[in-house]
Coordinates of C-alpha atoms in Angstrom, one line a residue:
M449 CA 89.9 71.6 -45.6
T450 CA 87.6 68.9 -44.2
E451 CA 85.0 69.5 -42.2
P452 CA 86.2 68.3 -37.8
T453 CA 84.3 64.9 -36.9
N454 CA 83.4 64.1 -32.8
D455 CA 84.0 61.0 -31.8
Q456 CA 80.6 59.3 -33.2
G457 CA 81.9 60.2 -36.9
E458 CA 79.7 63.6 -37.2
A459 CA 80.5 67.2 -38.4
F460 CA 80.2 70.4 -36.9
E461 CA 80.9 73.9 -36.7
I462 CA 83.3 75.3 -34.9
E463 CA 83.2 78.5 -33.6
D464 CA 83.7 81.6 -33.2
D465 CA 85.4 82.3 -29.8
A466 CA 86.6 78.6 -29.4
E467 CA 90.7 77.3 -29.4
V468 CA 91.9 75.7 -31.9
Q469 CA 95.3 74.2 -32.0
D470 CA 97.2 72.5 -33.6
T471 CA 98.7 69.3 -34.3
E472 CA 101.6 67.6 -35.3
D473 CA 100.1 65.4 -37.7
G474 CA 97.7 67.8 -39.3
G475 CA 94.6 67.8 -37.2
A476 CA 93.5 70.5 -34.7
I477 CA 92.0 70.1 -30.7
V478 CA 89.3 71.7 -31.4
K479 CA 88.5 73.5 -26.9
L480 CA 84.9 74.7 -27.5
D481 CA 83.4 77.5 -25.5
E482 CA 82.8 75.9 -21.1
D483 CA 78.8 77.4 -21.7
S484 CA 78.2 74.3 -24.4
E485 CA 78.7 71.8 -21.5
P486 CA 75.3 71.4 -19.7
E487 CA 75.8 72.7 -16.1
A488 CA 76.4 70.8 -12.7
R489 CA 73.9 71.0 -9.8
G490 CA 74.6 74.3 -8.0
A491 CA 74.3 77.4 -5.4
F492 CA 70.6 77.6 -6.2
Y493 CA 69.8 74.1 -5.2
D494 CA 71.9 74.2 -1.6
N495 CA 70.3 74.3 2.4
L496 CA 68.1 77.8 2.5
V497 CA 68.3 76.9 6.5
E498 CA 71.2 78.8 7.0
E499 CA 70.3 81.5 5.4
I500 CA 67.0 82.7 6.2
D501 CA 65.9 84.5 9.2
D502 CA 65.9 82.3 12.9
A503 CA 62.0 84.1 14.1
K504 CA 61.4 82.4 9.9
V505 CA 62.9 79.1 9.9
K506 CA 60.6 79.1 13.9
E507 CA 57.8 80.0 12.8
I508 CA 57.6 77.2 9.4
S509 CA 58.5 74.7 11.6
T510 CA 55.5 75.9 14.0
E511 CA 53.5 75.8 11.3
L512 CA 54.4 73.2 9.4
L513 CA 54.2 70.6 12.6
K514 CA 50.8 71.7 13.5
H515 CA 49.4 71.1 9.5
I516 CA 51.0 67.3 9.9
E517 CA 49.9 66.1 12.8
R518 CA 46.3 66.9 11.5
D519 CA 47.0 65.3 8.5
K520 CA 48.2 62.4 10.7
Q521 CA 45.3 62.3 12.4
A522 CA 42.8 63.0 9.4
R523 CA 44.4 59.4 8.2
A524 CA 44.2 57.4 11.6
K525 CA 41.8 55.2 9.7
R526 CA 43.6 54.0 7.0
D527 CA 46.4 53.2 8.6
E528 CA 44.0 50.7 10.7
Q529 CA 42.5 49.7 7.3
Y530 CA 46.3 48.8 6.6
E531 CA 46.9 47.2 10.0
E532 CA 44.0 44.8 9.3
G533 CA 45.0 43.8 6.3
L534 CA 48.2 42.8 7.3
R535 CA 46.7 41.1 9.9
R536 CA 43.9 38.6 8.4
T537 CA 46.7 37.5 6.8
G538 CA 47.5 34.9 8.7
L539 CA 51.6 35.0 9.0
G540 CA 52.1 36.8 12.7
N541 CA 49.0 35.1 13.8
D542 CA 47.4 38.1 14.6
A543 CA 44.4 37.4 13.4
P544 CA 41.7 38.7 14.8
G545 CA 38.4 36.9 16.0
G546 CA 37.8 32.9 16.7
A547 CA 36.7 30.3 19.3
Q548 CA 37.9 30.8 23.3
F549 CA 37.9 27.6 24.4
E550 CA 40.4 25.2 25.1
G551 CA 42.1 23.4 21.0
A552 CA 40.5 26.3 19.2
T553 CA 42.0 27.0 16.0
R554 CA 44.2 29.7 15.3
V555 CA 44.6 29.2 11.3
V556 CA 44.0 32.0 8.7
H557 CA 42.2 31.1 5.1
P558 CA 45.0 32.8 2.8
M559 CA 43.4 34.1 0.7
L560 CA 45.1 37.6 1.0
T561 CA 48.4 36.3 1.0
E562 CA 47.9 34.6 -1.6
A563 CA 46.5 37.1 -4.1
S564 CA 49.0 39.1 -3.2
I565 CA 52.6 37.2 -3.6
D566 CA 50.5 35.8 -7.1
F567 CA 50.1 39.3 -8.1
A568 CA 53.6 39.9 -6.6
A569 CA 54.9 37.6 -9.2
R570 CA 53.2 39.0 -12.5
A571 CA 54.4 42.4 -12.2
I572 CA 58.2 41.3 -10.8
K573 CA 58.0 39.6 -14.4
E574 CA 57.4 42.2 -16.6
L575 CA 58.4 45.4 -15.6
F576 CA 61.7 44.4 -13.8
P577 CA 63.5 41.1 -16.8
S578 CA 66.7 40.1 -16.6
N579 CA 68.0 42.6 -18.8
G580 CA 66.2 45.5 -17.1
P581 CA 62.8 47.5 -17.2
V582 CA 64.2 50.6 -20.5
K583 CA 64.2 50.4 -23.4
D584 CA 64.7 53.4 -26.1
Y585 CA 61.6 55.1 -27.0
I586 CA 61.8 58.3 -29.8
P587 CA 59.5 60.9 -30.8
G588 CA 58.7 62.2 -33.9
E589 CA 61.4 61.9 -37.2
I590 CA 63.6 58.9 -36.0
T591 CA 66.9 59.8 -36.7
Q592 CA 70.6 57.5 -36.7
K593 CA 71.5 60.5 -33.9
K594 CA 68.8 60.0 -32.1
L595 CA 68.5 56.2 -32.1
D596 CA 72.4 56.1 -31.2
K597 CA 71.7 58.4 -28.1
A598 CA 68.9 56.8 -26.6
Q599 CA 70.3 53.5 -27.5
R600 CA 73.2 54.7 -25.2
K601 CA 70.4 55.7 -22.7
T602 CA 68.9 52.9 -22.6
K603 CA 71.9 50.8 -22.1
H604 CA 73.3 53.4 -19.2
M605 CA 70.4 53.2 -17.2
N606 CA 69.6 49.5 -17.8
R607 CA 73.2 49.2 -15.8
Q608 CA 72.5 51.5 -12.9
L609 CA 69.2 49.9 -12.0
T610 CA 70.1 46.2 -12.4
V611 CA 73.5 47.2 -11.4
D612 CA 74.4 50.1 -9.7
M613 CA 71.3 50.7 -8.3
R614 CA 71.5 47.1 -6.2
E615 CA 69.2 47.9 -3.3
F616 CA 66.4 48.9 -6.7
R617 CA 65.0 44.9 -8.3
Y618 CA 64.0 44.9 -3.6
E619 CA 62.9 47.6 -3.1
L620 CA 60.3 47.3 -6.2
E621 CA 59.5 44.1 -4.8
Q622 CA 58.7 44.9 -1.5
L623 CA 56.7 47.4 -2.5
L624 CA 54.8 45.1 -5.1
T625 CA 53.8 42.6 -2.3
Q626 CA 52.5 45.0 -0.6
L627 CA 50.8 47.3 -2.5
P628 CA 47.4 45.0 -3.0
L629 CA 47.0 45.0 1.0
G630 CA 48.0 48.7 1.2
G631 CA 45.6 49.9 -1.9
G632 CA 49.1 52.5 -3.1
Q633 CA 52.6 52.2 -2.0
Y634 CA 55.9 54.4 -3.1
L635 CA 59.1 54.3 -4.8
K636 CA 61.4 57.1 -4.1
L637 CA 64.7 58.2 -6.4
Y638 CA 67.8 60.7 -4.5
W639 CA 71.0 61.1 -5.2
D640 CA 73.9 59.4 -2.8
K641 CA 76.1 61.3 -2.0
R642 CA 78.5 59.6 -0.5
A643 CA 78.0 56.2 -3.5
Q644 CA 77.3 59.1 -5.9
R645 CA 74.4 58.1 -8.2
P646 CA 71.2 57.5 -7.6
T647 CA 69.1 54.9 -5.5
S648 CA 65.8 54.0 -5.0
L649 CA 63.9 53.5 -1.1
F650 CA 59.8 51.7 -0.8
I651 CA 58.1 54.0 0.9
P652 CA 55.0 52.4 2.4
I653 CA 51.2 54.0 2.8
D654 CA 51.0 54.8 6.4
D655 CA 55.0 56.9 5.9
I656 CA 53.2 59.5 4.0
Y657 CA 50.6 61.9 4.8
L658 CA 48.6 64.3 3.1
P659 CA 46.0 66.7 3.5
F660 CA 42.8 65.9 3.9
A661 CA 41.5 68.1 1.1
A662 CA 43.9 66.4 -1.4
T663 CA 42.1 64.7 -4.0
N664 CA 45.4 63.4 -5.6
F665 CA 48.8 62.9 -4.4
Y666 CA 50.3 64.9 -7.6
T667 CA 49.0 67.9 -7.2
A668 CA 48.2 67.4 -3.1
E669 CA 49.7 71.5 -1.1
R670 CA 51.1 69.3 1.2
K671 CA 53.1 65.5 1.0
T672 CA 55.0 64.0 4.1
H673 CA 57.9 61.3 3.9
V674 CA 57.6 59.8 7.2
Q675 CA 62.1 58.6 7.8
Y676 CA 62.9 56.8 10.9
I677 CA 67.2 57.3 11.3
T678 CA 69.4 56.4 12.8
E679 CA 71.8 58.3 15.0
A680 CA 74.6 57.6 12.4
E681 CA 72.6 58.4 9.5
Y682 CA 71.9 60.9 11.2
R683 CA 75.6 61.9 11.0
R684 CA 76.6 61.2 7.6
R685 CA 73.9 63.4 6.3
V686 CA 75.2 65.8 8.0
A687 CA 78.5 65.4 7.4
S688 CA 77.2 65.1 3.4
G689 CA 76.2 68.1 3.9
M690 CA 73.0 67.4 3.9
Y691 CA 71.0 68.8 6.9
R692 CA 72.5 71.4 8.7
D693 CA 75.1 70.6 11.5
V694 CA 72.8 70.9 14.1
D695 CA 73.8 69.5 17.6
L696 CA 70.5 67.3 18.5
P697 CA 70.4 65.0 21.9
A698 CA 70.1 61.1 20.9
P699 CA 65.9 60.1 21.6
E700 CA 65.8 58.4 25.1
S701 CA 62.8 55.6 23.5
I702 CA 61.4 54.0 20.3
P703 CA 59.9 56.9 17.9
D704 CA 56.1 55.8 18.1
E705 CA 55.3 53.5 14.8
S706 CA 52.4 53.6 13.1
A707 CA 49.7 51.1 13.7
S708 CA 50.7 49.1 10.8
S709 CA 54.3 49.1 11.1
T710 CA 53.9 47.4 14.6
A711 CA 51.3 44.2 12.6
N712 CA 54.7 43.9 10.8
N713 CA 56.6 43.7 12.7
K714 CA 55.2 40.9 14.3
I715 CA 54.8 39.1 10.8
E716 CA 58.6 39.2 10.6
G717 CA 59.4 37.9 14.0
R718 CA 61.0 41.5 15.7
Q719 CA 60.0 43.6 18.6
A720 CA 62.2 46.4 19.9
D721 CA 63.3 46.6 23.0
A722 CA 62.6 50.2 25.0
Y723 CA 66.8 51.2 25.0
N724 CA 67.0 52.6 21.2
D725 CA 71.0 51.7 21.7
D726 CA 70.9 52.7 17.2
G727 CA 69.4 56.6 18.0
L728 CA 66.3 56.6 16.4
R729 CA 64.3 59.7 15.8
T730 CA 62.0 60.4 13.7
V731 CA 62.4 62.9 10.6
F732 CA 59.6 64.2 8.2
E733 CA 60.9 65.4 5.2
V734 CA 57.7 67.9 4.4
Y735 CA 57.0 68.1 0.0
C736 CA 54.9 71.7 0.2
Y737 CA 54.4 75.3 -0.5
L738 CA 56.1 78.2 0.5
D739 CA 57.3 82.1 0.7
L740 CA 60.5 82.4 1.9
E741 CA 62.0 84.7 -1.1
D742 CA 61.4 87.4 -4.2
D743 CA 64.2 86.4 -6.4
E744 CA 65.1 89.5 -7.5
D745 CA 65.6 90.8 -4.1
E746 CA 67.4 87.5 -3.2
D747 CA 70.6 89.2 -4.6
E748 CA 70.5 92.3 -2.2
G749 CA 69.4 89.9 0.9
E750 CA 66.4 90.6 0.9
G751 CA 63.2 88.6 1.4
N752 CA 59.7 89.1 1.4
P753 CA 58.3 88.5 5.0
I754 CA 56.6 85.5 5.5
Q755 CA 52.6 86.3 5.8
D756 CA 51.2 82.5 4.9
P757 CA 54.2 80.6 4.9
L758 CA 52.4 77.5 3.4
A759 CA 49.5 79.3 1.4
L760 CA 48.9 78.0 -1.7
P761 CA 49.6 80.3 -5.4
D762 CA 46.1 82.1 -6.4
A763 CA 44.8 80.3 -9.2
V764 CA 45.2 82.0 -12.6
E765 CA 42.1 82.7 -14.8
G766 CA 43.1 83.1 -18.9
E767 CA 47.1 84.3 -20.1
V768 CA 48.8 87.1 -19.2
D769 CA 48.8 89.3 -21.9
E770 CA 51.1 92.8 -22.3
E771 CA 48.3 95.0 -20.8
H772 CA 48.3 92.7 -17.6
E773 CA 52.8 93.3 -17.0
D774 CA 51.8 95.2 -13.6
E775 CA 50.6 91.4 -12.7
D776 CA 54.4 89.8 -13.5
E777 CA 55.8 91.6 -9.8
E778 CA 52.2 89.5 -7.8
V779 CA 53.0 85.8 -10.3
E780 CA 56.8 86.0 -8.8
S781 CA 56.2 86.7 -5.2
A782 CA 53.5 83.5 -5.3
P783 CA 54.1 80.6 -2.7
K784 CA 57.0 78.2 -4.9
P785 CA 57.1 74.4 -4.2
Y786 CA 59.7 73.9 -1.8
I787 CA 61.7 71.1 0.4
V788 CA 61.5 71.4 3.6
T789 CA 63.5 68.9 7.4
I790 CA 62.2 68.9 10.4
D791 CA 63.2 66.4 13.1
K792 CA 60.8 65.7 15.4
S793 CA 61.9 65.8 18.9
T794 CA 63.8 68.9 19.0
E795 CA 61.4 70.7 15.4
E796 CA 64.1 71.8 14.5
V797 CA 64.7 73.0 10.7
L798 CA 67.3 70.5 9.4
A799 CA 67.0 71.5 5.4
I800 CA 65.6 73.9 3.0
Y801 CA 65.3 73.1 -0.5
R802 CA 64.1 74.9 -3.5
N803 CA 62.3 72.4 -5.1
W804 CA 61.6 73.0 -9.1
A805 CA 64.4 73.4 -12.1
E806 CA 66.2 76.4 -11.8
D807 CA 65.3 77.3 -15.4
D808 CA 62.1 77.0 -14.8
E809 CA 60.2 80.6 -15.0
K810 CA 57.0 79.0 -14.0
C811 CA 58.4 77.3 -10.8
E812 CA 56.4 73.9 -10.8
E813 CA 57.1 71.1 -8.0
L814 CA 60.2 67.9 -9.7
T815 CA 58.9 65.3 -8.4
H816 CA 60.8 62.9 -6.3
I817 CA 58.1 60.2 -4.7
V818 CA 56.4 58.1 -7.3
E819 CA 52.9 56.2 -5.6
F820 CA 52.4 53.0 -6.9
P821 CA 48.2 52.5 -7.1
F822 CA 46.3 49.6 -7.3
V823 CA 43.2 50.7 -7.4
P824 CA 42.1 55.2 -7.9
W825 CA 39.3 56.1 -5.7
R826 CA 37.7 59.8 -5.5
G827 CA 40.8 60.9 -2.9
A828 CA 44.1 61.1 -2.9
Y829 CA 44.4 57.6 -1.0
P830 CA 43.9 54.2 -3.5
I831 CA 42.0 51.4 -2.3
G832 CA 43.5 47.8 -2.2
L833 CA 42.3 44.3 -1.7
T834 CA 41.6 44.6 2.5
H835 CA 39.2 47.3 1.4
M836 CA 37.8 45.3 -1.3
I837 CA 37.9 41.8 0.2
G838 CA 38.0 42.5 3.2
G839 CA 35.1 40.9 4.6
L840 CA 35.2 37.9 2.4
T841 CA 38.2 37.0 3.8
A842 CA 37.2 37.4 6.6
A843 CA 34.4 35.2 6.4
A844 CA 36.2 32.8 4.9
T845 CA 38.5 32.7 7.7
G846 CA 35.6 32.0 10.0
A847 CA 34.1 29.7 8.3
L848 CA 37.2 27.2 8.0
R849 CA 37.6 27.9 11.9
A850 CA 33.8 26.6 12.0
L851 CA 35.1 23.6 9.9
L852 CA 37.9 22.7 11.5
D853 CA 36.3 23.3 15.2
T854 CA 33.4 21.2 15.1
A855 CA 35.8 18.5 14.2
H856 CA 38.0 18.6 17.0
I857 CA 34.6 19.2 19.0
N858 CA 33.3 15.7 17.0
N859 CA 36.4 13.9 17.6
I860 CA 37.2 14.9 21.5
P861 CA 35.5 13.5 24.2
T862 CA 33.3 15.8 26.2
L863 CA 30.8 14.2 29.0
L864 CA 28.5 14.9 31.8
K865 CA 29.0 13.0 34.7
L866 CA 26.3 12.1 38.1
K867 CA 27.2 14.3 40.7
G868 CA 28.0 11.8 43.7
G869 CA 28.2 9.0 42.1
S870 CA 31.9 8.2 41.8
A871 CA 34.2 7.8 45.0
G872 CA 35.9 10.5 45.6
G873 CA 34.1 13.2 43.6
Q874 CA 37.3 12.6 40.8
S875 CA 36.8 14.8 37.9
P876 CA 39.1 13.2 35.2
S877 CA 40.4 14.6 32.5
L878 CA 40.1 12.5 29.3
Q879 CA 43.0 12.7 26.4
A880 CA 43.2 11.8 22.9
T881 CA 43.3 8.5 21.8
G882 CA 44.7 7.7 26.3
V883 CA 42.8 5.0 28.7
T884 CA 41.7 7.4 32.3
E885 CA 40.3 5.3 34.8
I886 CA 37.2 6.3 36.4
E887 CA 35.8 5.3 39.9
G888 CA 32.8 3.8 40.5
G889 CA 30.0 3.6 42.9
L890 CA 28.2 1.4 44.6
N891 CA 26.8 -1.1 42.6
V892 CA 27.3 0.0 40.1
D893 CA 29.2 -2.2 37.7
D894 CA 28.2 0.5 33.7
V895 CA 29.9 3.5 33.5
R896 CA 27.3 4.5 31.1
K897 CA 25.3 4.4 34.5
L898 CA 27.9 8.4 35.4
A899 CA 28.6 9.3 32.6
M900 CA 27.6 10.1 28.9
P901 CA 29.1 11.2 26.1
L902 CA 27.7 15.0 24.4
P903 CA 26.9 14.0 21.0
F904 CA 28.3 17.0 18.7
N905 CA 27.1 17.3 15.2
P906 CA 30.3 17.2 12.4
P907 CA 31.2 19.2 9.8
S908 CA 28.8 20.1 7.7
P909 CA 28.3 20.0 3.9
V910 CA 27.0 23.2 4.1
L911 CA 28.9 25.5 5.9
F912 CA 31.7 24.1 3.5
Q913 CA 30.1 24.9 0.4
L914 CA 29.9 28.1 2.1
L915 CA 33.1 28.3 2.8
G916 CA 33.8 27.4 -0.9
F917 CA 31.8 30.2 -2.5
L918 CA 33.7 32.4 -0.4
V919 CA 36.8 32.1 -2.2
D920 CA 35.6 32.0 -5.7
A921 CA 33.9 35.9 -4.8
G922 CA 36.7 37.0 -2.8
K923 CA 39.2 36.1 -6.5
G924 CA 36.9 36.9 -8.3
V925 CA 37.3 40.8 -7.3
V926 CA 40.5 41.1 -8.9
R927 CA 41.6 37.6 -11.2
T928 CA 45.7 37.2 -10.8
T929 CA 45.5 33.5 -12.3
F930 CA 44.6 32.3 -15.6
E931 CA 42.3 28.7 -13.0
N932 CA 38.9 29.6 -15.0
L933 CA 39.8 29.8 -17.5
S934 CA 42.6 25.9 -17.8
D935 CA 39.6 24.4 -15.6
G936 CA 36.9 24.6 -18.1
A937 CA 39.0 25.2 -21.8
N938 CA 38.3 22.9 -24.5
P939 CA 41.7 21.6 -26.3
N940 CA 40.0 22.6 -29.4
M941 CA 38.6 25.6 -28.9
P942 CA 40.0 27.7 -31.5
V943 CA 42.5 30.1 -30.2
G944 CA 40.7 33.6 -31.6
T945 CA 38.3 31.9 -28.2
T946 CA 40.8 31.6 -25.8
L947 CA 41.6 35.0 -26.2
A948 CA 38.7 36.7 -25.6
L949 CA 38.1 34.4 -23.1
I950 CA 42.0 35.1 -21.2
E951 CA 40.8 39.2 -22.5
Q952 CA 37.9 39.1 -19.9
G953 CA 38.7 37.2 -17.5
Q954 CA 42.4 39.7 -17.4
T955 CA 40.5 43.0 -17.9
V956 CA 40.9 44.4 -14.2
F957 CA 43.9 43.2 -13.4
S958 CA 45.0 44.4 -17.0
A959 CA 43.9 47.7 -15.5
I960 CA 46.1 47.7 -11.7
H961 CA 48.9 46.5 -14.6
A962 CA 49.4 49.6 -16.8
R963 CA 48.9 52.0 -14.0
L964 CA 52.1 50.4 -12.7
H965 CA 53.9 50.7 -16.5
N966 CA 52.8 54.8 -15.7
A967 CA 54.6 54.8 -12.0
M968 CA 57.2 52.7 -14.1
Q969 CA 56.9 55.7 -16.8
R970 CA 57.4 58.9 -14.2
V971 CA 60.5 56.2 -12.1
L972 CA 62.8 56.5 -15.3
D973 CA 61.0 60.2 -15.9
V974 CA 62.8 61.0 -12.5
L975 CA 66.0 58.9 -12.4
H976 CA 66.7 60.5 -16.1
R977 CA 66.7 63.8 -14.5
L978 CA 69.1 63.0 -11.6
N979 CA 70.8 62.2 -14.2
R980 CA 71.1 65.3 -15.9
M981 CA 72.3 66.8 -12.5
Y982 CA 74.0 64.6 -10.7
L983 CA 76.4 62.2 -13.6
D984 CA 80.1 62.6 -14.3
E985 CA 80.6 63.9 -17.7
R986 CA 81.5 61.3 -19.2
V987 CA 80.6 57.1 -17.6
E988 CA 82.9 54.5 -18.7
L989 CA 82.9 50.5 -18.1
E990 CA 85.7 50.5 -16.4
E991 CA 86.5 47.4 -16.6
E992 CA 86.7 48.0 -20.8
G993 CA 86.7 51.4 -20.9
E994 CA 83.8 51.1 -23.7
L995 CA 82.3 54.8 -22.9
Y996 CA 78.3 54.6 -21.8
V997 CA 76.4 58.1 -21.7
T998 CA 77.7 61.5 -21.7
R999 CA 75.7 63.8 -18.9
K1000 CA 74.7 65.8 -22.4
D1001 CA 73.1 63.2 -23.9
Y1002 CA 70.0 63.6 -21.3
E1003 CA 70.0 67.2 -21.8
G1004 CA 66.1 67.6 -24.0
P1005 CA 63.5 65.3 -24.2
V1006 CA 63.1 62.0 -21.8
D1007 CA 63.8 59.2 -24.8
V1008 CA 63.5 56.1 -22.7
V1009 CA 60.1 53.9 -21.9
P1010 CA 59.7 51.2 -19.3
V1011 CA 60.1 47.9 -21.5
S1012 CA 56.9 46.1 -19.6
D1013 CA 53.6 46.4 -22.3
P1014 CA 50.7 48.4 -20.6
N1015 CA 48.5 45.3 -22.6
I1016 CA 50.5 42.3 -22.2
F1017 CA 51.6 40.9 -19.2
S1018 CA 51.6 37.7 -19.3
E1019 CA 53.7 35.2 -21.1
T1020 CA 50.4 33.3 -22.0
Q1021 CA 48.9 37.2 -23.3
R1022 CA 52.1 37.5 -25.3
F1023 CA 52.2 33.9 -27.3

């Protein structure tokens, strides 16, 4: 008797409890135990807010809102820095500084804008090529079974990111254009129950609050995502079961925006009205640690009282051995990661979700938001071009305005007129390229006896040289182009020397690109987990009925990586 095989021709053993039915052609239909298939997301991940005592829910809301306000105040200066970076791009005609006389220029040097657009164009080309951002990578020994599985997942995830998730590339490009200005931006992935697919969302850094004591985004004990949702979106989330059904009054006014959001609205030419017809409301989605329940008492309907709902687990030194089995109870009751959603205006808790895997005994926090850093610094917030060359950008803008204002004044006559020297006390206004009559006094036949033009120096060559120095100094901080190489390159230069110059000139940008590559790997890890938890049993291509992937393929390790190369970020290097 031949061994049974699956659709891929792979042999497998029939389990003792499997149901076998003979067919007329001499074959057999084997029905395996349902437990062999991966289980879908169950009640473990349901909204817990209805199961928790109202007094506890109110205490959680009060404590979290207090901490959120403190986190917001702690990053207020950061928001101002991001706002200044947006204003210094000059795109909103709102750049600070400049002369106050009539006709003074408001032009802004495009240093920040040029660097941001150039950086985003180079980064998106490497992170998201036309064929998709995913490729297979098999750790350990490569077998045909592993290879087929990885290729199916690669093909499916590339289709998800390029076709199914229509918003992904747009959200990623928004993130990359803002990354140099804000220093860090965030991308969130979650499963959309209505669309039955993963969804991505760009989160600007001004909508993320971290505690003052945090030193890293992923290890922060509390992360708050500030969301602005319409009344219709709120109702959709209630209908899908994401939020509990609470009759919240419609907000009367537009929610308060951050300073950087206000600056961005000026760039886009948007202005909010006072009517709030869409019913915009502010919702806080907080990733934090809570001491809500004890797993052993959960089935009995008993929960541990909340002594400090925001307390973190105490650090445990060493490993727990057999002699410390009596400490297991203390470890199990330690605070665990949860996701709490609170409406700002009413302080109502809309949802509380467990934020760890059901089979994870360590209860490690799951990642939903991925940080894209520009240049990491000492604290939890990375820095960007606004912090590194913001002063140089302001100086370059000042020098450019001084040159243009000097040229303007030098070409528009400014006169001193003799008091009482003209009839009627006239004060004519001189217009460029125009002819203006002036009445002379008695026996005055020469206008030069009534008015004297003031001498002004022409634009200074020294100031022009200073402007060039400031621009070169600003671009030298983070090189994103090969202009230095192209300007001074010798056509007969050896290839090795050329490559060495490229590598040396792009060291800083290469490090930034490597950080983006690492962030994309985290994005793929989150997408891989979402597919394992929510994907249908079989995903087929509707037009051809071709099997793409099964949910069981996503069980096990992540065997896909970004197609980008952290060591190569341009066609010149690749060539």
